[in-house]
Amino acid sequence: MKRFAAVLREALPVRDDAELGPASSSLVTVEPLERPVLPALRWDVFVPITFCLVMAALLATRSWIGAFCWVFVPMLVGAGTSLAEVGWKPVREGWILAVRGITVDGQRKNSGSVDTGDPDASYVYLFTDEEGALCAYRGTNGGRDEEEIIYDPRNPGVNQLQRRNAAQFTIGLAFLLTVVLPLLGCGVALGLMALADLLDFVSLTVL
């Protein structure tokens, strides 16, 4: 567009100094136009529609084994996806703290629930970050009057007891490998079996 405007300006006649004309405006102006934005794909609509269409095709072609497998796909994949956050959060935070975490001393802030020995109580430790701001660790781990707290300097809200960080990472990774991945793997395998059953019927029908 800019190249076109430049060529057009060169082709227009040059005004005489005595000829009246706009003093400060150009005969050709370039106005940028906004490109139309494509609507975002809504997965909450796309996934159910796709599932129903595939199931309808399986039932229409009497692919009973494929239909049986396809029923379990959303259950397994949905459960694996939901549980992935449970395992991914401690793995991600444990890795961040191990790579760039800063360790400081934290002082326990007593509360009634903690003093009564409630096993579900949240222990609170106050610590000061490198910028001098007062931050807090809250969790079910703790009990000592003073603990070493490791925190992310970019986000002090991501913190953990120093002695618990490696365990947090290991438990999260084990959860992903032993629970989440098998669920997702089984869901994908059953989905592929269902689609293979459908494609076999289609290929036999065409031939």
PDB file of C-alpha atoms in Angstrom:
ATOM      1  CA  MET A   1       0.000   0.000   0.000  1.00  0.00           C
ATOM      2  CA  LYS A   2       2.798   2.442   0.829  1.00  0.00           C
ATOM      3  CA  ARG A   3       4.552   1.612  -2.450  1.00  0.00           C
ATOM      4  CA  PHE A   4       1.309   2.283  -4.343  1.00  0.00           C
ATOM      5  CA  ALA A   5       0.899   5.658  -2.622  1.00  0.00           C
ATOM      6  CA  ALA A   6       4.462   6.664  -3.491  1.00  0.00           C
ATOM      7  CA  VAL A   7       3.987   5.804  -7.170  1.00  0.00           C
ATOM      8  CA  LEU A   8       0.691   7.712  -7.229  1.00  0.00           C
ATOM      9  CA  ARG A   9       2.293  10.831  -5.730  1.00  0.00           C
ATOM     10  CA  GLU A  10       4.979  10.771  -8.404  1.00  0.00           C
ATOM     11  CA  ALA A  11       2.333  10.506 -11.143  1.00  0.00           C
ATOM     12  CA  LEU A  12       0.295  13.499  -9.899  1.00  0.00           C
ATOM     13  CA  PRO A  13       1.038  16.958 -11.411  1.00  0.00           C
ATOM     14  CA  VAL A  14       3.325  19.240  -9.443  1.00  0.00           C
ATOM     15  CA  ARG A  15       1.516  22.323  -8.121  1.00  0.00           C
ATOM     16  CA  ASP A  16       2.787  25.791  -8.881  1.00  0.00           C
ATOM     17  CA  ASP A  17       3.764  27.916  -5.923  1.00  0.00           C
ATOM     18  CA  ALA A  18       1.030  30.409  -6.812  1.00  0.00           C
ATOM     19  CA  GLU A  19      -1.670  27.722  -7.172  1.00  0.00           C
ATOM     20  CA  LEU A  20      -3.969  27.366  -4.236  1.00  0.00           C
ATOM     21  CA  GLY A  21      -3.875  24.062  -2.520  1.00  0.00           C
ATOM     22  CA  PRO A  22      -3.746  22.475   0.898  1.00  0.00           C
ATOM     23  CA  ALA A  23      -0.869  23.937   2.817  1.00  0.00           C
ATOM     24  CA  SER A  24       0.111  21.045   5.010  1.00  0.00           C
ATOM     25  CA  SER A  25      -1.782  18.010   3.788  1.00  0.00           C
ATOM     26  CA  SER A  26      -0.778  15.525   1.114  1.00  0.00           C
ATOM     27  CA  LEU A  27      -2.952  14.660  -1.856  1.00  0.00           C
ATOM     28  CA  VAL A  28      -2.530  10.992  -1.020  1.00  0.00           C
ATOM     29  CA  THR A  29      -2.745   9.655   2.501  1.00  0.00           C
ATOM     30  CA  VAL A  30      -2.244   6.180   3.839  1.00  0.00           C
ATOM     31  CA  GLU A  31      -4.658   4.939   6.463  1.00  0.00           C
ATOM     32  CA  PRO A  32      -3.891   1.528   7.986  1.00  0.00           C
ATOM     33  CA  LEU A  33      -6.880  -0.792   8.026  1.00  0.00           C
ATOM     34  CA  GLU A  34      -7.453  -3.361  10.717  1.00  0.00           C
ATOM     35  CA  ARG A  35      -7.395  -6.916   9.517  1.00  0.00           C
ATOM     36  CA  PRO A  36     -10.468  -8.936  10.380  1.00  0.00           C
ATOM     37  CA  VAL A  37      -9.826 -11.173  13.352  1.00  0.00           C
ATOM     38  CA  LEU A  38     -10.887 -14.780  12.969  1.00  0.00           C
ATOM     39  CA  PRO A  39     -13.122 -16.021  15.778  1.00  0.00           C
ATOM     40  CA  ALA A  40     -11.274 -18.072  18.368  1.00  0.00           C
ATOM     41  CA  LEU A  41     -11.871 -21.809  18.370  1.00  0.00           C
ATOM     42  CA  ARG A  42     -14.106 -22.732  21.283  1.00  0.00           C
ATOM     43  CA  TRP A  43     -12.924 -26.081  22.554  1.00  0.00           C
ATOM     44  CA  ASP A  44     -15.919 -26.458  24.870  1.00  0.00           C
ATOM     45  CA  VAL A  45     -18.083 -26.534  21.730  1.00  0.00           C
ATOM     46  CA  PHE A  46     -15.694 -28.208  19.279  1.00  0.00           C
ATOM     47  CA  VAL A  47     -14.887 -31.248  21.431  1.00  0.00           C
ATOM     48  CA  PRO A  48     -18.473 -32.344  22.225  1.00  0.00           C
ATOM     49  CA  ILE A  49     -19.543 -31.847  18.600  1.00  0.00           C
ATOM     50  CA  THR A  50     -16.596 -33.903  17.341  1.00  0.00           C
ATOM     51  CA  PHE A  51     -17.316 -36.654  19.853  1.00  0.00           C
ATOM     52  CA  CYS A  52     -20.997 -36.818  18.830  1.00  0.00           C
ATOM     53  CA  LEU A  53     -20.188 -36.843  15.103  1.00  0.00           C
ATOM     54  CA  VAL A  54     -17.682 -39.668  15.444  1.00  0.00           C
ATOM     55  CA  MET A  55     -20.056 -41.647  17.657  1.00  0.00           C
ATOM     56  CA  ALA A  56     -22.872 -41.153  15.156  1.00  0.00           C
ATOM     57  CA  ALA A  57     -20.614 -42.381  12.347  1.00  0.00           C
ATOM     58  CA  LEU A  58     -19.601 -45.446  14.363  1.00  0.00           C
ATOM     59  CA  LEU A  59     -23.193 -46.338  15.157  1.00  0.00           C
ATOM     60  CA  ALA A  60     -24.327 -45.705  11.587  1.00  0.00           C
ATOM     61  CA  THR A  61     -21.657 -48.052  10.250  1.00  0.00           C
ATOM     62  CA  ARG A  62     -22.341 -50.608  12.991  1.00  0.00           C
ATOM     63  CA  SER A  63     -18.772 -50.405  14.224  1.00  0.00           C
ATOM     64  CA  TRP A  64     -19.760 -51.712  17.641  1.00  0.00           C
ATOM     65  CA  ILE A  65     -16.240 -52.312  18.913  1.00  0.00           C
ATOM     66  CA  GLY A  66     -15.210 -48.813  17.838  1.00  0.00           C
ATOM     67  CA  ALA A  67     -18.285 -47.304  19.480  1.00  0.00           C
ATOM     68  CA  PHE A  68     -17.540 -49.184  22.713  1.00  0.00           C
ATOM     69  CA  CYS A  69     -13.969 -47.860  22.712  1.00  0.00           C
ATOM     70  CA  TRP A  70     -15.065 -44.332  21.810  1.00  0.00           C
ATOM     71  CA  VAL A  71     -17.370 -44.114  24.852  1.00  0.00           C
ATOM     72  CA  PHE A  72     -14.397 -44.271  27.220  1.00  0.00           C
ATOM     73  CA  VAL A  73     -12.255 -41.713  25.389  1.00  0.00           C
ATOM     74  CA  PRO A  74     -13.722 -38.546  26.997  1.00  0.00           C
ATOM     75  CA  MET A  75     -13.716 -40.188  30.425  1.00  0.00           C
ATOM     76  CA  LEU A  76     -10.047 -41.140  30.316  1.00  0.00           C
ATOM     77  CA  VAL A  77      -8.761 -38.058  28.506  1.00  0.00           C
ATOM     78  CA  GLY A  78     -10.919 -35.738  30.619  1.00  0.00           C
ATOM     79  CA  ALA A  79      -9.711 -37.304  33.860  1.00  0.00           C
ATOM     80  CA  GLY A  80      -6.092 -37.204  32.702  1.00  0.00           C
ATOM     81  CA  THR A  81      -6.360 -33.579  31.647  1.00  0.00           C
ATOM     82  CA  SER A  82      -7.994 -32.542  34.921  1.00  0.00           C
ATOM     83  CA  LEU A  83      -5.417 -34.362  37.026  1.00  0.00           C
ATOM     84  CA  ALA A  84      -2.506 -33.057  34.965  1.00  0.00           C
ATOM     85  CA  GLU A  85      -2.674 -29.704  36.768  1.00  0.00           C
ATOM     86  CA  VAL A  86      -2.425 -31.478  40.121  1.00  0.00           C
ATOM     87  CA  GLY A  87       0.886 -33.061  39.175  1.00  0.00           C
ATOM     88  CA  TRP A  88       2.222 -30.313  36.916  1.00  0.00           C
ATOM     89  CA  LYS A  89       2.000 -27.522  39.507  1.00  0.00           C
ATOM     90  CA  PRO A  90       4.430 -29.055  42.043  1.00  0.00           C
ATOM     91  CA  VAL A  91       6.759 -30.171  39.247  1.00  0.00           C
ATOM     92  CA  ARG A  92       6.823 -26.720  37.656  1.00  0.00           C
ATOM     93  CA  GLU A  93       7.228 -24.858  40.954  1.00  0.00           C
ATOM     94  CA  GLY A  94       9.792 -27.340  42.266  1.00  0.00           C
ATOM     95  CA  TRP A  95      11.880 -26.927  39.104  1.00  0.00           C
ATOM     96  CA  ILE A  96      11.647 -23.129  39.201  1.00  0.00           C
ATOM     97  CA  LEU A  97      12.719 -23.021  42.828  1.00  0.00           C
ATOM     98  CA  ALA A  98      15.595 -25.428  42.207  1.00  0.00           C
ATOM     99  CA  VAL A  99      16.878 -23.377  39.257  1.00  0.00           C
ATOM    100  CA  ARG A 100      16.515 -19.788  40.425  1.00  0.00           C
ATOM    101  CA  GLY A 101      15.156 -19.964  43.970  1.00  0.00           C
ATOM    102  CA  ILE A 102      16.601 -17.916  46.830  1.00  0.00           C
ATOM    103  CA  THR A 103      16.762 -19.386  50.329  1.00  0.00           C
ATOM    104  CA  VAL A 104      15.989 -17.218  53.359  1.00  0.00           C
ATOM    105  CA  ASP A 105      15.054 -17.768  56.986  1.00  0.00           C
ATOM    106  CA  GLY A 106      11.354 -17.770  57.817  1.00  0.00           C
ATOM    107  CA  GLN A 107       9.821 -17.231  61.240  1.00  0.00           C
ATOM    108  CA  ARG A 108       6.740 -19.185  62.220  1.00  0.00           C
ATOM    109  CA  LYS A 109       3.599 -17.193  62.816  1.00  0.00           C
ATOM    110  CA  ASN A 110       1.562 -19.025  65.447  1.00  0.00           C
ATOM    111  CA  SER A 111      -2.149 -19.549  65.154  1.00  0.00           C
ATOM    112  CA  GLY A 112      -4.754 -21.306  67.270  1.00  0.00           C
ATOM    113  CA  SER A 113      -5.227 -24.169  64.830  1.00  0.00           C
ATOM    114  CA  VAL A 114      -1.494 -24.789  64.686  1.00  0.00           C
ATOM    115  CA  ASP A 115      -1.026 -24.693  68.452  1.00  0.00           C
ATOM    116  CA  THR A 116      -3.767 -27.275  69.019  1.00  0.00           C
ATOM    117  CA  GLY A 117      -1.933 -29.762  66.813  1.00  0.00           C
ATOM    118  CA  ASP A 118      -4.550 -29.877  64.048  1.00  0.00           C
ATOM    119  CA  PRO A 119      -2.977 -32.077  61.321  1.00  0.00           C
ATOM    120  CA  ASP A 120      -4.871 -30.160  58.616  1.00  0.00           C
ATOM    121  CA  ALA A 121      -3.731 -26.758  59.836  1.00  0.00           C
ATOM    122  CA  SER A 122      -1.729 -24.459  57.564  1.00  0.00           C
ATOM    123  CA  TYR A 123       1.639 -23.444  58.900  1.00  0.00           C
ATOM    124  CA  VAL A 124       2.530 -19.842  58.181  1.00  0.00           C
ATOM    125  CA  TYR A 125       6.128 -18.610  57.984  1.00  0.00           C
ATOM    126  CA  LEU A 126       6.954 -14.973  57.375  1.00  0.00           C
ATOM    127  CA  PHE A 127      10.079 -14.041  55.429  1.00  0.00           C
ATOM    128  CA  THR A 128      11.538 -11.000  53.709  1.00  0.00           C
ATOM    129  CA  ASP A 129      12.375 -11.124  50.009  1.00  0.00           C
ATOM    130  CA  GLU A 130      15.386  -9.463  48.362  1.00  0.00           C
ATOM    131  CA  GLU A 131      13.423  -6.229  47.855  1.00  0.00           C
ATOM    132  CA  GLY A 132      12.570  -5.979  51.545  1.00  0.00           C
ATOM    133  CA  ALA A 133       8.900  -6.921  51.176  1.00  0.00           C
ATOM    134  CA  LEU A 134       7.318  -9.144  53.815  1.00  0.00           C
ATOM    135  CA  CYS A 135       6.046 -12.416  52.319  1.00  0.00           C
ATOM    136  CA  ALA A 136       4.506 -15.565  53.746  1.00  0.00           C
ATOM    137  CA  TYR A 137       4.745 -19.285  53.153  1.00  0.00           C
ATOM    138  CA  ARG A 138       1.516 -21.188  53.847  1.00  0.00           C
ATOM    139  CA  GLY A 139       1.282 -24.954  53.788  1.00  0.00           C
ATOM    140  CA  THR A 140       0.701 -28.145  55.690  1.00  0.00           C
ATOM    141  CA  ASN A 141       4.442 -28.690  56.127  1.00  0.00           C
ATOM    142  CA  GLY A 142       6.331 -27.144  58.996  1.00  0.00           C
ATOM    143  CA  GLY A 143       6.188 -27.041  62.768  1.00  0.00           C
ATOM    144  CA  ARG A 144       9.548 -25.592  63.736  1.00  0.00           C
ATOM    145  CA  ASP A 145       9.854 -22.050  65.002  1.00  0.00           C
ATOM    146  CA  GLU A 146      12.265 -21.263  62.186  1.00  0.00           C
ATOM    147  CA  GLU A 147      12.507 -22.811  58.721  1.00  0.00           C
ATOM    148  CA  GLU A 148      14.530 -22.165  55.594  1.00  0.00           C
ATOM    149  CA  ILE A 149      12.177 -20.934  52.887  1.00  0.00           C
ATOM    150  CA  ILE A 150      13.087 -21.037  49.211  1.00  0.00           C
ATOM    151  CA  TYR A 151      11.186 -18.632  46.973  1.00  0.00           C
ATOM    152  CA  ASP A 152      11.122 -17.429  43.387  1.00  0.00           C
ATOM    153  CA  PRO A 153      12.541 -13.862  43.215  1.00  0.00           C
ATOM    154  CA  ARG A 154      10.338 -13.134  40.182  1.00  0.00           C
ATOM    155  CA  ASN A 155       7.230 -14.288  42.023  1.00  0.00           C
ATOM    156  CA  PRO A 156       7.690 -14.591  45.808  1.00  0.00           C
ATOM    157  CA  GLY A 157       4.250 -16.197  46.019  1.00  0.00           C
ATOM    158  CA  VAL A 158       5.906 -19.353  44.659  1.00  0.00           C
ATOM    159  CA  ASN A 159       7.706 -20.677  47.726  1.00  0.00           C
ATOM    160  CA  GLN A 160       8.290 -23.848  49.702  1.00  0.00           C
ATOM    161  CA  LEU A 161      10.220 -25.163  52.645  1.00  0.00           C
ATOM    162  CA  GLN A 162      13.778 -25.763  51.493  1.00  0.00           C
ATOM    163  CA  ARG A 163      13.802 -29.292  52.880  1.00  0.00           C
ATOM    164  CA  ARG A 164      10.533 -30.145  51.112  1.00  0.00           C
ATOM    165  CA  ASN A 165      11.236 -28.810  47.615  1.00  0.00           C
ATOM    166  CA  ALA A 166      12.921 -31.933  46.229  1.00  0.00           C
ATOM    167  CA  ALA A 167      10.157 -34.130  47.662  1.00  0.00           C
ATOM    168  CA  GLN A 168       7.504 -31.872  46.128  1.00  0.00           C
ATOM    169  CA  PHE A 169       9.114 -32.169  42.690  1.00  0.00           C
ATOM    170  CA  THR A 170       9.526 -35.947  42.968  1.00  0.00           C
ATOM    171  CA  ILE A 171       5.953 -36.583  44.123  1.00  0.00           C
ATOM    172  CA  GLY A 172       4.519 -34.403  41.347  1.00  0.00           C
ATOM    173  CA  LEU A 173       6.640 -36.110  38.693  1.00  0.00           C
ATOM    174  CA  ALA A 174       5.688 -39.567  39.968  1.00  0.00           C
ATOM    175  CA  PHE A 175       2.005 -38.585  39.876  1.00  0.00           C
ATOM    176  CA  LEU A 176       2.320 -37.467  36.261  1.00  0.00           C
ATOM    177  CA  LEU A 177       4.114 -40.644  35.213  1.00  0.00           C
ATOM    178  CA  THR A 178       2.003 -43.168  37.105  1.00  0.00           C
ATOM    179  CA  VAL A 179      -1.482 -41.630  36.950  1.00  0.00           C
ATOM    180  CA  VAL A 180      -1.820 -38.881  34.353  1.00  0.00           C
ATOM    181  CA  LEU A 181       0.160 -40.398  31.484  1.00  0.00           C
ATOM    182  CA  PRO A 182      -1.550 -43.832  31.713  1.00  0.00           C
ATOM    183  CA  LEU A 183      -4.978 -42.172  31.653  1.00  0.00           C
ATOM    184  CA  LEU A 184      -4.113 -40.044  28.649  1.00  0.00           C
ATOM    185  CA  GLY A 185      -2.358 -42.933  26.925  1.00  0.00           C
ATOM    186  CA  CYS A 186      -5.324 -45.266  27.346  1.00  0.00           C
ATOM    187  CA  GLY A 187      -7.712 -42.566  26.131  1.00  0.00           C
ATOM    188  CA  VAL A 188      -5.640 -41.899  23.025  1.00  0.00           C
ATOM    189  CA  ALA A 189      -5.201 -45.625  22.338  1.00  0.00           C
ATOM    190  CA  LEU A 190      -8.949 -46.294  22.555  1.00  0.00           C
ATOM    191  CA  GLY A 191      -9.636 -43.293  20.338  1.00  0.00           C
ATOM    192  CA  LEU A 192      -7.229 -44.572  17.701  1.00  0.00           C
ATOM    193  CA  MET A 193      -8.805 -48.032  17.867  1.00  0.00           C
ATOM    194  CA  ALA A 194     -12.246 -46.537  17.335  1.00  0.00           C
ATOM    195  CA  LEU A 195     -11.102 -44.457  14.386  1.00  0.00           C
ATOM    196  CA  ALA A 196      -9.265 -47.433  12.895  1.00  0.00           C
ATOM    197  CA  ASP A 197     -12.451 -49.510  13.148  1.00  0.00           C
ATOM    198  CA  LEU A 198     -14.386 -46.756  11.392  1.00  0.00           C
ATOM    199  CA  LEU A 199     -11.769 -46.345   8.657  1.00  0.00           C
ATOM    200  CA  ASP A 200     -11.704 -50.109   8.062  1.00  0.00           C
ATOM    201  CA  PHE A 201     -15.452 -50.100   7.450  1.00  0.00           C
ATOM    202  CA  VAL A 202     -15.192 -47.101   5.130  1.00  0.00           C
ATOM    203  CA  SER A 203     -12.355 -48.683   3.133  1.00  0.00           C
ATOM    204  CA  LEU A 204     -14.265 -51.965   2.771  1.00  0.00           C
ATOM    205  CA  THR A 205     -17.369 -50.077   1.642  1.00  0.00           C
ATOM    206  CA  VAL A 206     -15.434 -48.101  -0.980  1.00  0.00           C
ATOM    207  CA  LEU A 207     -13.686 -51.180  -2.324  1.00  0.00           C
TER     208      LEU A 207
END
